[in-house]
Coordinates of C-alpha atoms in Angstrom, one line a residue:
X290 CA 47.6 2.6 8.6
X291 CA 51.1 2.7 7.8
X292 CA 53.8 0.7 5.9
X293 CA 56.3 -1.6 7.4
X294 CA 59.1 0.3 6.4
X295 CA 57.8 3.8 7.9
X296 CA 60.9 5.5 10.3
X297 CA 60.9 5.7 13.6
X298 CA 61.5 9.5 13.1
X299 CA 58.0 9.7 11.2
X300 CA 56.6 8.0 13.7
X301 CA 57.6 10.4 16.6
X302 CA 56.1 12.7 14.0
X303 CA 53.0 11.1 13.8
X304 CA 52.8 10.9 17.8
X305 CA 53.6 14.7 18.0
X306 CA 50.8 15.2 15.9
X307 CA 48.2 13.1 18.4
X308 CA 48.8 9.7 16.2
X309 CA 47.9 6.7 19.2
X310 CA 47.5 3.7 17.2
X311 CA 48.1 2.0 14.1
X312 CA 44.9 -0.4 12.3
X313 CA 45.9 -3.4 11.0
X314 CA 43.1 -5.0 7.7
X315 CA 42.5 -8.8 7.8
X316 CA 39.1 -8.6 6.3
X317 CA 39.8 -10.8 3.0
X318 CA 37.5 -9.2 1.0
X319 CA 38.8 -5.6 1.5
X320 CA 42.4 -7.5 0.6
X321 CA 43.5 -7.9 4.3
X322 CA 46.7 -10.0 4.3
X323 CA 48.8 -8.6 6.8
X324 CA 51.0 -10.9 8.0
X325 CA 51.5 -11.4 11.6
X326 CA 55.4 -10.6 12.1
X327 CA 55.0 -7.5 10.8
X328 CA 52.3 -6.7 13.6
X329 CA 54.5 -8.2 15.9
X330 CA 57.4 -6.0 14.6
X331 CA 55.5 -2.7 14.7
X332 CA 54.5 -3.8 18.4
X333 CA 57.9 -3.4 19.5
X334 CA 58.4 0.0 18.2
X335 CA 54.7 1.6 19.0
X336 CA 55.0 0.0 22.6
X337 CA 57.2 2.9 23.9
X338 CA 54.9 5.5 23.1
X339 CA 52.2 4.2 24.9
X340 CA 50.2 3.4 21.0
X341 CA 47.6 1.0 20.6
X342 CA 46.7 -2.2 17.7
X343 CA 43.1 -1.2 15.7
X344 CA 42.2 -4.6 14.4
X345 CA 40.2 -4.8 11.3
X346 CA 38.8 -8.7 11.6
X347 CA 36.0 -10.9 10.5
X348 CA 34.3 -12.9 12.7
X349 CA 36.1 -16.0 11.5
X350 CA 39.4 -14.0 11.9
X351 CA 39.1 -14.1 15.8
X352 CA 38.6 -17.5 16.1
X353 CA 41.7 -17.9 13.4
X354 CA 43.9 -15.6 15.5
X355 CA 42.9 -16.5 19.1
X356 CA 46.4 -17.2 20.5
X357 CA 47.9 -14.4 18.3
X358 CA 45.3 -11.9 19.9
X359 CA 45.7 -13.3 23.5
X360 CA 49.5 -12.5 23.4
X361 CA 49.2 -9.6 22.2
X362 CA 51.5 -7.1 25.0
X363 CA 49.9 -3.6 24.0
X364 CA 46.1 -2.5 23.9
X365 CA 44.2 -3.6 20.9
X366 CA 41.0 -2.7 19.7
X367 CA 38.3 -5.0 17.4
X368 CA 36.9 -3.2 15.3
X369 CA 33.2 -2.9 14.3
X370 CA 32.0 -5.6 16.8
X371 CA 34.4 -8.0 15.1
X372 CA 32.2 -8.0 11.8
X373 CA 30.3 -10.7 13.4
X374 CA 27.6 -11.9 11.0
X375 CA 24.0 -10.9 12.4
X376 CA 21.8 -14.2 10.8
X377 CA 24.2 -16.4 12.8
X378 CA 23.1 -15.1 16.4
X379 CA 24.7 -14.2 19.4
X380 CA 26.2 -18.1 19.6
X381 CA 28.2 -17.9 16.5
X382 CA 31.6 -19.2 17.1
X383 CA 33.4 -15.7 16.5
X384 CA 31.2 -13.5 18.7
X385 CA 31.4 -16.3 21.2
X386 CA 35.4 -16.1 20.8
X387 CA 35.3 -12.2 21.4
X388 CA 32.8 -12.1 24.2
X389 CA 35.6 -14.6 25.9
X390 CA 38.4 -12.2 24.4
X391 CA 36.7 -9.1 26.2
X392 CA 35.7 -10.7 29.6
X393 CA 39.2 -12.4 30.1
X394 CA 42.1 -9.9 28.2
X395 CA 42.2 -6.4 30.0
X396 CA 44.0 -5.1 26.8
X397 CA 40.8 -6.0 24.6
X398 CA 38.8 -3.2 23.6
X399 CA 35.9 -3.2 21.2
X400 CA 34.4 -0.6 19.3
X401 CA 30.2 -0.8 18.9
X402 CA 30.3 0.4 15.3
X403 CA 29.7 -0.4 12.2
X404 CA 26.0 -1.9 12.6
X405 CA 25.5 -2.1 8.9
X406 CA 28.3 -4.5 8.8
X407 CA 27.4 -6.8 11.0
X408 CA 23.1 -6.5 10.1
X409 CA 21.4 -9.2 7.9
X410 CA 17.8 -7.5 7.8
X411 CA 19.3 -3.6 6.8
X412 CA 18.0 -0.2 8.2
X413 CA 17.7 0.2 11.0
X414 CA 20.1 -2.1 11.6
X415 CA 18.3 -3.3 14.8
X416 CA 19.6 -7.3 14.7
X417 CA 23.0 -5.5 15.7
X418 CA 21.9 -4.4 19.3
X419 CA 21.8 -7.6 20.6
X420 CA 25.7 -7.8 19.5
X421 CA 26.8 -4.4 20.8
X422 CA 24.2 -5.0 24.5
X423 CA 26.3 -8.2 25.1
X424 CA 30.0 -6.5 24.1
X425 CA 28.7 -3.8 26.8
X426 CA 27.6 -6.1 29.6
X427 CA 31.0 -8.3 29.1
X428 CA 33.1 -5.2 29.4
X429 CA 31.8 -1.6 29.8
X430 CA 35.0 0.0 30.9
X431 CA 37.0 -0.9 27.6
X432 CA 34.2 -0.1 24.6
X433 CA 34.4 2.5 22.3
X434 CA 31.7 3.6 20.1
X435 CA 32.0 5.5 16.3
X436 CA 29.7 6.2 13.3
X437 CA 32.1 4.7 11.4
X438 CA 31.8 8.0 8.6
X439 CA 32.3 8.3 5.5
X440 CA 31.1 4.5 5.6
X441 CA 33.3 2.6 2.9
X442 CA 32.3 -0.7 1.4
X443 CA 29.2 -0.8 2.8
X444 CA 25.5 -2.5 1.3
X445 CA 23.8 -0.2 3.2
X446 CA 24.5 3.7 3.5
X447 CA 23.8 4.3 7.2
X448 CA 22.3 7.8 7.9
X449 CA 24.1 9.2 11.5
X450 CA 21.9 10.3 13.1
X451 CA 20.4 7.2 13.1
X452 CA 23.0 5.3 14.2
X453 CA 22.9 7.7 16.9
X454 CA 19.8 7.3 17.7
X455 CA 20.9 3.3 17.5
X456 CA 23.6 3.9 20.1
X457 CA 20.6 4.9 22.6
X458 CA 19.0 1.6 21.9
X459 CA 22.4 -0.5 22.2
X460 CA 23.4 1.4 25.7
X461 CA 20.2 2.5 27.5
X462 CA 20.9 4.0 30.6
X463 CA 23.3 7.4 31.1
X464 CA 26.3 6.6 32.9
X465 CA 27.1 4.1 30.8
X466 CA 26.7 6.0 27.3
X467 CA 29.1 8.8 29.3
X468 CA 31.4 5.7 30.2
X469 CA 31.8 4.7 26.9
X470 CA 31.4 8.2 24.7
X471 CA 33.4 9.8 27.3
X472 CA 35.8 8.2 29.6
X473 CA 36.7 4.7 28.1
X474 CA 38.3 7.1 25.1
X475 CA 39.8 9.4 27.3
X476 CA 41.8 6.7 29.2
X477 CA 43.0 5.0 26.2
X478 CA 43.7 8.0 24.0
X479 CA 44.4 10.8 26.3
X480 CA 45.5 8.9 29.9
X481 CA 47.9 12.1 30.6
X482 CA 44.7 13.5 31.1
X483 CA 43.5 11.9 34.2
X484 CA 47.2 11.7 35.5
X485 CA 46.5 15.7 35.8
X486 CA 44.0 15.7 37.6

């Protein structure tokens, strides 16, 4: 997270120093008000070094932003399975919104985290997998998974290991956990990496 009036010297800094991305908050609870031209203006001067958009969203954000998020010109990722709310099912107009946003925008990513966020029965969090099995299916190749630590704001203090042992249940069989552990955050991070090879 940086402000909008951060250099463009500071952030060559922060890309020599392994920087690739810049999170935006629009959760309105957590105070996220960014507005959208200064996203837009930071696009233009990450874009060059190859960075990428974190998106910190609710649900009702991705419906909100639809045409803002289909423009977007760089990669972007939704965080924490787009906060989607876990008593409203997997037809709930936001998770519908970013099932579509995944399937049809090869710049959408989505990280599988944050479980706790998105449960409505608690630990151990398993009305989430659903949500994260679907997100997988729609796109394999561009989801990223994370435990999310040291947890902030959160009802329920997740344990790690367990969520873990959550991921196994979320993405059963091996060569998609290595996809998605593995090479879906090498190619967005590190893509000088496979140009070596």
């Amino acid at each position: 997270m940086v402000a909008k009036t951060i250099s463009q010297i500071d952030l060559q800094r922060l890309h020599a120093a392994g920087v690739r991305g810049i999170r935006y908050n629009f959760v309105k609870h957590l105070g996220g008000t960014t507005p959208l031209d200064v996203v837009e203006s930071m696009i233009l001067r990450m874009a060059p070094m190859g960075w990428h958009l974190e998106l910190h969203l609710d649900a009702d954000n991705i419906v909100e932003m639809r045409e803002f998020l289909r423009k977007l010109a760089i990669p972007f990722i939704i965080d924490h399975m787009g906060r989607v709310k876990g008593a409203m099912g997997l037809e709930q107009p936001g998770f519908r919104q970013l099932l579509e946003l995944m399937k049809d925008n090869p710049r959408a990513w989505v990280k599988i985290s944050g479980p706790e966020r998105v449960s409505a029965t608690g630990k151990p969090f398993l009305d989430a997998v659903p949500f994260a099995q679907a997100l997988v299916k729609a796109a394999p190749d561009r989801v990223l998974w994370g435990t999310d630590y040291p947890h902030p704001n959160v009802k329920w203090m997740p344990n790690d290991g367990e969520l873990v042992d959550l991921f196994a249940k979320m993405v059963e069989d091996d060569a998609t956990r290595k996809q998605i552990l593995v090479d879906n955050p090498t190619r967005l991070y590190w893509p000088e990496i496979k140009a070596k090879k």
